[in-house]
Coordinates of C-alpha atoms in Angstrom, one line a residue:
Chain A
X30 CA 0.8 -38.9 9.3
X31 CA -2.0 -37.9 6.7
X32 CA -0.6 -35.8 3.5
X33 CA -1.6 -32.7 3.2
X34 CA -0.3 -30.7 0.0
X35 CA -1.0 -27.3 1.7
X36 CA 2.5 -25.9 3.0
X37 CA 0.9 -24.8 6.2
X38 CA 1.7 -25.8 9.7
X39 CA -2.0 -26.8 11.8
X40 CA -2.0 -25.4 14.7
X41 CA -4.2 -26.2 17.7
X42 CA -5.5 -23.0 19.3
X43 CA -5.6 -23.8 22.6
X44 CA -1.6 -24.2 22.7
X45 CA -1.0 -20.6 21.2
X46 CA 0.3 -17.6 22.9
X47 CA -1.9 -16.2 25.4
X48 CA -2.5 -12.8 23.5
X49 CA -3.4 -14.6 21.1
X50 CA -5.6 -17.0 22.2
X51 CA -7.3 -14.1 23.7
X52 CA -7.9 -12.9 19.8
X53 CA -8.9 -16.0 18.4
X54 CA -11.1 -17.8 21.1
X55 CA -10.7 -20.7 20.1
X56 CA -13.5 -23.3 20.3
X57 CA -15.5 -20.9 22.6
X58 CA -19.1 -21.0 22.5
X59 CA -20.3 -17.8 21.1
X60 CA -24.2 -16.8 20.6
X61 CA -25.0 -15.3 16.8
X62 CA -27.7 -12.5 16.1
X63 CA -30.0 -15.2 16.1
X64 CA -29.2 -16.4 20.1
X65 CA -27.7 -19.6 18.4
X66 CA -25.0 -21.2 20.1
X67 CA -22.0 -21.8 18.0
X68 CA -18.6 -23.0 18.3
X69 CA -15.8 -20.9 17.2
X70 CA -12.7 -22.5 15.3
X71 CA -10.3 -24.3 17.3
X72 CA -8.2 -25.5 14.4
X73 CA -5.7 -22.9 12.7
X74 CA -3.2 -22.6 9.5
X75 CA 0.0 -20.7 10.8
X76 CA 0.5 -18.0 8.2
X77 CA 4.6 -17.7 8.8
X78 CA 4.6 -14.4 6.7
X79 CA 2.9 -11.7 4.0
X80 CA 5.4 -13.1 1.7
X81 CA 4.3 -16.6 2.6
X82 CA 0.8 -15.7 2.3
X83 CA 1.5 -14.2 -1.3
X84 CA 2.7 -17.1 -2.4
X85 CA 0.4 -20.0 -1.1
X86 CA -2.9 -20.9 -3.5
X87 CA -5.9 -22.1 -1.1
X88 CA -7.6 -23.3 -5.3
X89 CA -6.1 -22.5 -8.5
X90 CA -6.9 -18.2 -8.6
X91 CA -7.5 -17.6 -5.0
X92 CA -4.3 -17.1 -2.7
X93 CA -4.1 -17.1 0.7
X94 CA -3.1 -13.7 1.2
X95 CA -6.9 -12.8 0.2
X96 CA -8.2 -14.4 3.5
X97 CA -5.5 -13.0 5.7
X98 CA -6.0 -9.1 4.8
X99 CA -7.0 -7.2 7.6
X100 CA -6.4 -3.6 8.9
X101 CA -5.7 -1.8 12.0
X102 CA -8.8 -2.8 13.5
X103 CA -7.7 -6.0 13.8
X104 CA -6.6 -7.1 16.6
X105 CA -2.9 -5.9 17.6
X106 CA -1.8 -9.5 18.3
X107 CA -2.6 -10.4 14.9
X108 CA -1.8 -7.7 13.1
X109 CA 1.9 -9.3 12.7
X110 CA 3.2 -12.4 12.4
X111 CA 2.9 -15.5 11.7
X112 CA -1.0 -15.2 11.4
X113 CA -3.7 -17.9 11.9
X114 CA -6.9 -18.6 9.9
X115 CA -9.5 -21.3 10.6
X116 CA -8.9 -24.7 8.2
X117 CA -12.4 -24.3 7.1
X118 CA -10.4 -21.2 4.8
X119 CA -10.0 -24.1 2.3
X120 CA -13.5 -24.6 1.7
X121 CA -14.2 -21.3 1.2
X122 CA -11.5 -20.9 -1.5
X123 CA -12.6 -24.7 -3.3
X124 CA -16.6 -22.5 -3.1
X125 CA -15.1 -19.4 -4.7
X126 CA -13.1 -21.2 -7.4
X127 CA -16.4 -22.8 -8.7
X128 CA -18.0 -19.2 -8.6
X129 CA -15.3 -17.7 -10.7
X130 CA -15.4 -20.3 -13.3
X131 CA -19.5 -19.7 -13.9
X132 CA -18.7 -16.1 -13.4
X133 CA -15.8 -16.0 -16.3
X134 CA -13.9 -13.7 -14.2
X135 CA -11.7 -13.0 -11.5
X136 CA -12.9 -12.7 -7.9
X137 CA -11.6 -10.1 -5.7
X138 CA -12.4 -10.7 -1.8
X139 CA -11.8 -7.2 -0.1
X140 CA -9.8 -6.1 2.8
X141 CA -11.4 -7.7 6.3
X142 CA -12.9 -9.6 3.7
X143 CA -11.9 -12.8 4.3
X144 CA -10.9 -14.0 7.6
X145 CA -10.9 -11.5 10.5
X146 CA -11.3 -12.4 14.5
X147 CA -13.4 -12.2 16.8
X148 CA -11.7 -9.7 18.1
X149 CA -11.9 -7.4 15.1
X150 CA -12.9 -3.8 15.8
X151 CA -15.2 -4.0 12.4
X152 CA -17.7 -6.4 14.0
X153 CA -18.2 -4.5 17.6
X154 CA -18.4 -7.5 19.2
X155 CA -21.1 -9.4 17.3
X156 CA -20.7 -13.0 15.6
X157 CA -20.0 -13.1 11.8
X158 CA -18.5 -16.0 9.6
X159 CA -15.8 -14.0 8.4
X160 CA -14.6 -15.3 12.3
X161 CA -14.8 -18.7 10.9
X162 CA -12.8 -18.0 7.7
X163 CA -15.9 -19.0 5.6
X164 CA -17.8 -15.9 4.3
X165 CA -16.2 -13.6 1.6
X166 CA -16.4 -9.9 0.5
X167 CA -16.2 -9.6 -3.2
X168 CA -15.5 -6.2 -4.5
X169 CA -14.9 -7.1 -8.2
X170 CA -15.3 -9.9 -10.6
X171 CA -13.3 -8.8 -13.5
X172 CA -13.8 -5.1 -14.5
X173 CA -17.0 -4.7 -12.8
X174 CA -17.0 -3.0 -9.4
X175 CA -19.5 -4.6 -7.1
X176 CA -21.0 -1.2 -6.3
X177 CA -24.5 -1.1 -7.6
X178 CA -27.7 -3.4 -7.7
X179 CA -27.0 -5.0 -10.9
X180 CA -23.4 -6.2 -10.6
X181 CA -24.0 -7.4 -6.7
X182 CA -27.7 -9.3 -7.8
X183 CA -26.0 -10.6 -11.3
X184 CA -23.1 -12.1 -9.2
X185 CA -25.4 -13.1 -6.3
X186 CA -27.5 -15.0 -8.7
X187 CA -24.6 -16.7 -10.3
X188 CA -23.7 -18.2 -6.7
X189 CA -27.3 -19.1 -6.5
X190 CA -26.9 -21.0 -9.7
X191 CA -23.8 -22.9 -8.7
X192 CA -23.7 -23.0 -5.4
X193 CA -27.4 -23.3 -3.5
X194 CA -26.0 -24.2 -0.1
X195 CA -23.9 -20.7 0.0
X196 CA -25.7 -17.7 1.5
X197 CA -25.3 -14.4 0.3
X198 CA -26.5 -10.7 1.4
X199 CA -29.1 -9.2 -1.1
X200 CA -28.4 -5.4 -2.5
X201 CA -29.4 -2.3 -0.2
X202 CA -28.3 -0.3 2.8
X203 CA -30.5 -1.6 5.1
X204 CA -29.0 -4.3 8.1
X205 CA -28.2 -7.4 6.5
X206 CA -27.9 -5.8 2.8
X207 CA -25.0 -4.5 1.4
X208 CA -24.3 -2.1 -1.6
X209 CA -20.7 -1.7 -2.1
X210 CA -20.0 -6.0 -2.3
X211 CA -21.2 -8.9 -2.3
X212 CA -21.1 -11.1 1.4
X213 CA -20.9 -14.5 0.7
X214 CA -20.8 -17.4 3.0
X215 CA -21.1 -20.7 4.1
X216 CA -22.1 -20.7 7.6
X217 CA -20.7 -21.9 10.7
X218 CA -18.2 -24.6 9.1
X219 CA -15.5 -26.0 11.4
X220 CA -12.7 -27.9 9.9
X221 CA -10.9 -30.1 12.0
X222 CA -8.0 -31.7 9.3
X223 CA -7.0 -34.9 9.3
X224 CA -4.0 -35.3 12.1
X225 CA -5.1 -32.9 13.5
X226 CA -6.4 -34.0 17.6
X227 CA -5.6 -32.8 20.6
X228 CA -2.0 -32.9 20.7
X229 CA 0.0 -29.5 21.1
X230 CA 0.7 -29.3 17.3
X231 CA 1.2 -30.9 13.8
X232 CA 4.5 -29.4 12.5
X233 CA 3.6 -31.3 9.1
X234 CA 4.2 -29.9 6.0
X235 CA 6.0 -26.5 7.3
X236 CA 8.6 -25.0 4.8
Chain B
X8 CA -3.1 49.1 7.7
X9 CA -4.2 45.7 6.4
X10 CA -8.1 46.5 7.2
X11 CA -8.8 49.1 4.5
X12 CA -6.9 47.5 1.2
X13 CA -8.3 44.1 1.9
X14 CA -11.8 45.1 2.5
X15 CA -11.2 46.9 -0.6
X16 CA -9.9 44.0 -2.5
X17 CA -13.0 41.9 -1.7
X18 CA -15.3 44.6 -2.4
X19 CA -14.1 44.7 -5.8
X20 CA -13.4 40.9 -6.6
X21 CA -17.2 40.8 -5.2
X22 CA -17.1 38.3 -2.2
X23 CA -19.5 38.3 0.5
X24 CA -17.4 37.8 3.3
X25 CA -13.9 37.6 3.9
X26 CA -11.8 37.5 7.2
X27 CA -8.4 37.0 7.6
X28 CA -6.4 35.9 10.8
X29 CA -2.6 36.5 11.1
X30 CA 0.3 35.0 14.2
X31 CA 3.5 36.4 13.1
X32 CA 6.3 34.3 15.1
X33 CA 8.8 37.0 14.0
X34 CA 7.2 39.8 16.8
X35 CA 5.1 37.6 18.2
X36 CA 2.2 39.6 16.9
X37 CA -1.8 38.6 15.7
X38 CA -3.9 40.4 13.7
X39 CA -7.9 39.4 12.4
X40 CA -10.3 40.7 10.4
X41 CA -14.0 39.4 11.6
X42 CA -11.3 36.7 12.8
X43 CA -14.1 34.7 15.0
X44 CA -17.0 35.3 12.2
X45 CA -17.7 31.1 11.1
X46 CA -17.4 29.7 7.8
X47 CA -17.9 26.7 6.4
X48 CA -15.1 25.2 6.2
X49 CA -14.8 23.2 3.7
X50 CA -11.7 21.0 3.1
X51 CA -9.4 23.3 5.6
X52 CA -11.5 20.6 7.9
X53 CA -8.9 18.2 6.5
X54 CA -5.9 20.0 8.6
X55 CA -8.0 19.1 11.6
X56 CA -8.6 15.3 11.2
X57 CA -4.8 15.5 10.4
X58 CA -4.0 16.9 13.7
X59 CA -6.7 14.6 15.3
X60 CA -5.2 11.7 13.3
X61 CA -1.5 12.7 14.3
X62 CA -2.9 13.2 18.0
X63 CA -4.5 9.6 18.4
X64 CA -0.7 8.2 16.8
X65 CA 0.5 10.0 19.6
X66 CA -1.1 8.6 22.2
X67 CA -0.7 5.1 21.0
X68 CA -4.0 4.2 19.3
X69 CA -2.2 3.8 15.9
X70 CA 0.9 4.1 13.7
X71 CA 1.7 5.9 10.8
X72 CA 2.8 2.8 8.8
X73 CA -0.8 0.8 10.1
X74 CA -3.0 0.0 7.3
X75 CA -6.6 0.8 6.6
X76 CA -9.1 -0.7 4.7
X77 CA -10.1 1.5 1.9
X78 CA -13.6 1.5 1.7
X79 CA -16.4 3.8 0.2
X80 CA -19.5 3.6 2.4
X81 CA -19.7 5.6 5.8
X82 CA -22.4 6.1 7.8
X83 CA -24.5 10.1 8.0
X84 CA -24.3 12.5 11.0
X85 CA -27.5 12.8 9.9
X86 CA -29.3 10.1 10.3
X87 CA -27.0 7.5 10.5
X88 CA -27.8 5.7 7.1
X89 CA -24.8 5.1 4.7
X90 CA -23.9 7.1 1.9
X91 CA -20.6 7.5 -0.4
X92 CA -18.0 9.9 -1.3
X93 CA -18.9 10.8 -5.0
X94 CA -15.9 10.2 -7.0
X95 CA -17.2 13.0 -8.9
X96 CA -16.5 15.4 -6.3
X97 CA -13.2 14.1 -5.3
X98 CA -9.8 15.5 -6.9
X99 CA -8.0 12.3 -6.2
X100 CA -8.6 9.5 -8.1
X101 CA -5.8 7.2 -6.3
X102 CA -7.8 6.3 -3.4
X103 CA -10.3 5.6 -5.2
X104 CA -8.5 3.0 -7.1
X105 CA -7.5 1.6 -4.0
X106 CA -11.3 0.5 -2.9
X107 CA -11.1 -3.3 -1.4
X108 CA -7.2 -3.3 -0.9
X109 CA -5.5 -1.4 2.5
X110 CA -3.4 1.8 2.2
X111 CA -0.9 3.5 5.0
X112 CA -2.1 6.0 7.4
X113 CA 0.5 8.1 6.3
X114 CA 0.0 7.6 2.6
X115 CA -4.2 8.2 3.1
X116 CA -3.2 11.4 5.1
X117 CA -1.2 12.7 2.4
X118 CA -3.7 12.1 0.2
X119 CA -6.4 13.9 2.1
X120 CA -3.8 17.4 2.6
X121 CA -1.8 17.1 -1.2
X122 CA -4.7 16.6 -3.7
X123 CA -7.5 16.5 -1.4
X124 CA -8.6 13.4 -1.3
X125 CA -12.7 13.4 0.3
X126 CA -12.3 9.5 0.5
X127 CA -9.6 9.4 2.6
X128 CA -10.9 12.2 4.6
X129 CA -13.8 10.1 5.8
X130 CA -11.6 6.8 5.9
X131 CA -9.5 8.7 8.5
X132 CA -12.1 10.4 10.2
X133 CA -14.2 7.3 10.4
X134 CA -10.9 5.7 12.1
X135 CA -10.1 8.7 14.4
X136 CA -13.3 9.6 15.2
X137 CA -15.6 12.4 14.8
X138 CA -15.6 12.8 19.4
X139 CA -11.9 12.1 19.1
X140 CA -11.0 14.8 16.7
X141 CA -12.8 17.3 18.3
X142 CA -11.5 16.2 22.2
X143 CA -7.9 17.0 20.6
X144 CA -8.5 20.3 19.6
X145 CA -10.3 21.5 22.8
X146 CA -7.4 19.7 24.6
X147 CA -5.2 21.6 22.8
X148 CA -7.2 24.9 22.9
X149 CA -8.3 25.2 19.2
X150 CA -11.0 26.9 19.4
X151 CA -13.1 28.0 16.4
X152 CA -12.8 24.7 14.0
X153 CA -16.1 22.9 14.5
X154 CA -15.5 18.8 13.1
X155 CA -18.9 17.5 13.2
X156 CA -19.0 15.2 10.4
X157 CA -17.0 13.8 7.3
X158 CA -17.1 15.0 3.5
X159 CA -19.8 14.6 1.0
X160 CA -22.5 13.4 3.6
X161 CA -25.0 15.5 1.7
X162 CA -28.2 14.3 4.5
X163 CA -26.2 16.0 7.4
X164 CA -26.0 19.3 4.7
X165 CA -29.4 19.7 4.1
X166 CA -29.9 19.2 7.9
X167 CA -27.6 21.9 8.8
X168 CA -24.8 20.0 10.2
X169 CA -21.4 21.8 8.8
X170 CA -18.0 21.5 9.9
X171 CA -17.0 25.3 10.3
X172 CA -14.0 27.4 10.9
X173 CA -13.2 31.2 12.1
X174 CA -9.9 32.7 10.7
X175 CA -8.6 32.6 14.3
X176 CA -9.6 29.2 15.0
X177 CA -7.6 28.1 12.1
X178 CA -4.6 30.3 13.1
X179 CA -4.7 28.3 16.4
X180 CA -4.6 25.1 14.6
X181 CA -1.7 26.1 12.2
X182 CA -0.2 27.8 15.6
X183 CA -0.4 24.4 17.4
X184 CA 1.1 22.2 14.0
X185 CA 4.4 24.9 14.5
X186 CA 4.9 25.2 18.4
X187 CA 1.9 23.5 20.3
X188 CA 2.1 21.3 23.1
X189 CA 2.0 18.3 20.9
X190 CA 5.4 16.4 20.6
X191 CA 8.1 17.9 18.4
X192 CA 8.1 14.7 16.2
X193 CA 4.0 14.8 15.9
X194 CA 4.2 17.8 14.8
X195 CA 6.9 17.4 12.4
X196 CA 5.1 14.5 10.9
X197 CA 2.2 17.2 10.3
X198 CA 4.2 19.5 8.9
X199 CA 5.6 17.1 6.5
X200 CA 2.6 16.2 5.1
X201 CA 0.7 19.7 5.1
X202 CA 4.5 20.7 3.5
X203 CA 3.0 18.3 0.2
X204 CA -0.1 20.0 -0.5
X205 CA -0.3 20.2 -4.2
X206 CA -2.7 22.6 -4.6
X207 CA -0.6 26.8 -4.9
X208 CA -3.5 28.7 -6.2
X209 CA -4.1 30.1 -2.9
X210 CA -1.5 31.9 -0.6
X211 CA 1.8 30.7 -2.3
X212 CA 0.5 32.1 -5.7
X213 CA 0.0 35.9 -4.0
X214 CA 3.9 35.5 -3.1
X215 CA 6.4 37.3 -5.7
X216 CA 7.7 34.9 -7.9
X217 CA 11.4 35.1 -6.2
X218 CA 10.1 34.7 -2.9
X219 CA 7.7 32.1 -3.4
X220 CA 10.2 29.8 -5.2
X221 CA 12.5 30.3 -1.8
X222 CA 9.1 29.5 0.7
X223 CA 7.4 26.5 1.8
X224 CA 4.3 25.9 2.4
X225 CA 2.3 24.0 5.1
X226 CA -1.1 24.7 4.3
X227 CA -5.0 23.9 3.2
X228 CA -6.7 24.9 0.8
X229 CA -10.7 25.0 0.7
X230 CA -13.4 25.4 -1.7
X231 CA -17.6 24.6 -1.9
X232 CA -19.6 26.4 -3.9
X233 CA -19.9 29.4 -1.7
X234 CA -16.6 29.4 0.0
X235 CA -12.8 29.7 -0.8
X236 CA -10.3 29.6 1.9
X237 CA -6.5 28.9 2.3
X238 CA -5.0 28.8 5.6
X239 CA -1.4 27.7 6.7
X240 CA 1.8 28.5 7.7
X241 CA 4.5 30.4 5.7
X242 CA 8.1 29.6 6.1
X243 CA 10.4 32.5 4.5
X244 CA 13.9 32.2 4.4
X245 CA 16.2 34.3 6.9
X246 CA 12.7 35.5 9.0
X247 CA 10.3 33.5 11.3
X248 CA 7.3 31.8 9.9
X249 CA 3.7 33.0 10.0
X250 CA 0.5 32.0 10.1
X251 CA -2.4 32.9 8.1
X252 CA -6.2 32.2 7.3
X253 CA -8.4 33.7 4.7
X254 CA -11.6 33.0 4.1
X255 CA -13.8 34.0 1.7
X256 CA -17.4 33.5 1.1
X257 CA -19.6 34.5 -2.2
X258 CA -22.7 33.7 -4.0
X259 CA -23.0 30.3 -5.4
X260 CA -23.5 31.7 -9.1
X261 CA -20.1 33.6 -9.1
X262 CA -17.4 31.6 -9.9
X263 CA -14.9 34.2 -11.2
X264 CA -12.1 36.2 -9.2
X265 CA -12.1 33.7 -5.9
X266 CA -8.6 32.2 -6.3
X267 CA -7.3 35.7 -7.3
X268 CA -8.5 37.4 -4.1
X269 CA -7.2 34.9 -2.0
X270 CA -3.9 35.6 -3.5
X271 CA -4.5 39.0 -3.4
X272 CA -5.2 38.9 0.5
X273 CA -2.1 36.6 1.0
X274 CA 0.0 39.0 -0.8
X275 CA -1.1 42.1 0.9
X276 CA -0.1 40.4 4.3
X277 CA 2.8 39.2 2.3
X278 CA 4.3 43.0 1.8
X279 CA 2.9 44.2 5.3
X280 CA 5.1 41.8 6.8
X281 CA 8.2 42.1 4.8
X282 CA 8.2 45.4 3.7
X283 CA 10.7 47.6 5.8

């Protein structure tokens, strides 16, 4: 069995609940804004708990509870718990972490930021990364408040610096801008871990 | 025999307007003055989305313990473009604080009645829904509180959409909070949180001292530059409760007098009630 230092159980989505599968969809074939076909995660941590979630770091300053903070619109079947995020949530941690260190400050990802599903009232229906666990909404780094032109474009251009392949959303209020945080992302990224195939589940690792 | 000294009162504290609407559950009696004349209605649009809020719990769409992103952008009756909630024009800085983190229904909805809170107005209206809000008080036969769109959407203003209120109108809403046809425990949550409103310059501070200190007070206070209203309900002890709007309107340059009359009003109703 590969090691894995993440205390998280991988779960395979097809074998999960059927209320929950209906949520997550996984490895469904879903068409972005762009008429793009795209796979949707298939490949899940199992989030046992908030406390859990508190206490697990995805990279030194970012912990997993960032990724897993939704709201009411959420869907109801994940709304409690345990919860499941995409794998891929790892990589967009290990991407933030190099961010915060050419930033000098802390990152904070924002409510819905993180992960949400594709059920999630907040997205009517259309594709977004956050439904891969890859794109982030950061509402502060440090003091600053990411609520003006400068502190979005000074951010957005350190994430330029140090991390080319990342996308992010330019300042405005038009479609595809945004003027209270930055959007950060890296695409459609599915992680399949190591051990993980298409057995019912991988019970490796959990506390 | 309220008529004469309130029109009085107003004449002399200089308002524009003023209409007052009274349910006394002790005789089962109402009274108005230009009771269906529109206002603006300022924050008393907040005991609304409460009740629209409380409603949509009711019927299963949410719980009070569900958490909501706070978030400052919403999107203009206007014209559908985002704006903010200045937090220059919002008493409560709490929510604010809050931005990128979740908060409680319950907790957001006390924020909106106790301090006022304009951010958590439009967090809770954005939720509800402007349609949904409104279905629940024609359902429930509030007529005369128009909810058309959320606080600070200053595009919809200057296009002359305005949430308004009558002083009837908001007599039915109060009248609905204390024995509508909503359930007992939805209406008890209401009260509870209209019960925390911070704000007493209105119609608890035109209650004698003695008396005040022995009320509650589920109520809403409201206040633009041209308006200053306070509706709610009135719990005395050893007599029924009542219900009571005033609003007041007045000329954006005069700033003195508004709270006083409002007291004034509340505790002319005050005696005529109590006074054997």
């Amino acid at each position: 069995m590969p090691e894995r230092a993440l205390p998280l159980r991988v779960v395979d989505g097809f074998t999960l609940p059927e209320a929950i599968r209906a949520a997550l969809r996984p490895d469904e074939v879903v068409k972005d804004d762009d008429g793009r076909e795209v796979r949707l995660p298939r490949y899940f941590y199992e989030v046992p708990s908030w406390a859990r979630a508190q206490e697990v770091l995805l990279a030194p300053h970012f912990g997993l509870w960032e990724f897993v903070n939704t709201d009411v619109r959420e869907a109801e079947a994940l709304r409690g718990w345990p919860r499941y995020v995409p794998c891929a949530v790892t990589l967009l941690a290990a991407h933030l972490e190099v961010l915060r260190d050419k930033v000098g400050a802390f990152l904070r990802v924002a409510a819905n930021g993180g992960y949400r599903s594709p059920a999630h009232a907040l997205d009517a229906g259309r594709v977004s990364p956050h439904h891969w666990g890859t794109a982030a909404n950061i509402v502060r780094t440090g003091d600053a408040w990411m609520d003006d032109e400068k502190a979005i474009e000074t951010v957005r251009e350190a994430a330029r610096d140090v991390l080319p392949g990342v996308w992010t959303r330019p300042f405005g209020e038009a479609p595809g801008t945004t003027f209270d945080h930055l959007h950060l992302d890296l695409g459609y990224v599915v992680l399949v871990p190591p051990g993980a195939d298409d057995a019912p589940t991988d019970t490796d690792g959990d506390a | 025999m309220l008529k004469r000294p309130i029109e009085e009162a107003a004449r002399e504290a200089g308002a524009e307007a003023v209409a007052v609407g009274l349910y006394d559950y002790e005789g089962g009696t109402s009274w108005d003055l230009h009771g269906d004349r529109p206002f603006h209605a300022a924050s008393t649009m907040k005991a609304a989305v409460l009740v629209g809020l409380a409603d949509a719990i009711e019927r299963g769409r949410f719980a009070w313990e569900d958490r909501l992103h706070v978030r400052n952008r919403f999107f203009s009756a206007a014209d559908g473009r985002p704006f903010r909630v200045d937090p220059r024009n919002d008493a409560d800085e709490e929510v604010q604080a809050q931005v990128g983190r979740t908060m409680p229904l319950r907790t957001l909805a006390e924020h909106m009645i106790r301090t006022s809170s304009n951010l958590a107005t439009n967090l809770l209206l954005d939720l509800v829904g402007v349609g949904a809000v409104r279905e629940t008080l024609t359902r429930h036969g509030v007529e005369g509180v128009e909810v058309v769109r959320g606080v600070d959407d200053e595009r919809a203003f200057d296009a002359g959409l305005s949430n308004t209120a009558t002083a009837n109108g908001l007599v039915r809403l109060f009248r609905l909070v204390e024995d509508g046809d909503l359930k007992a425990e939805t209406r008890e949550a209401i009260r509870d949180v209209l019960l925390g409103q911070a704000f007493r310059s209105g119609i608890p501070a035109g209650l004698p001292a003695k008396a005040r200190k022995e009320a509650r007070f589920a109520h809403k206070t409201g206040e633009i530059s041209t308006v200053q209203h306070d509706a709610g309900l009135v719990y005395l002890p050893d007599r029924a409760p009542y219900a009571l709007a005033i609003l007041t309107e007045w000329d954006a340059d005069q700033t003195d007098g508004r709270r006083d009359l409002v007291a004034e009003i509340s505790e002319l109703v005050y005696h005529h009630l109590t006074d054997a």
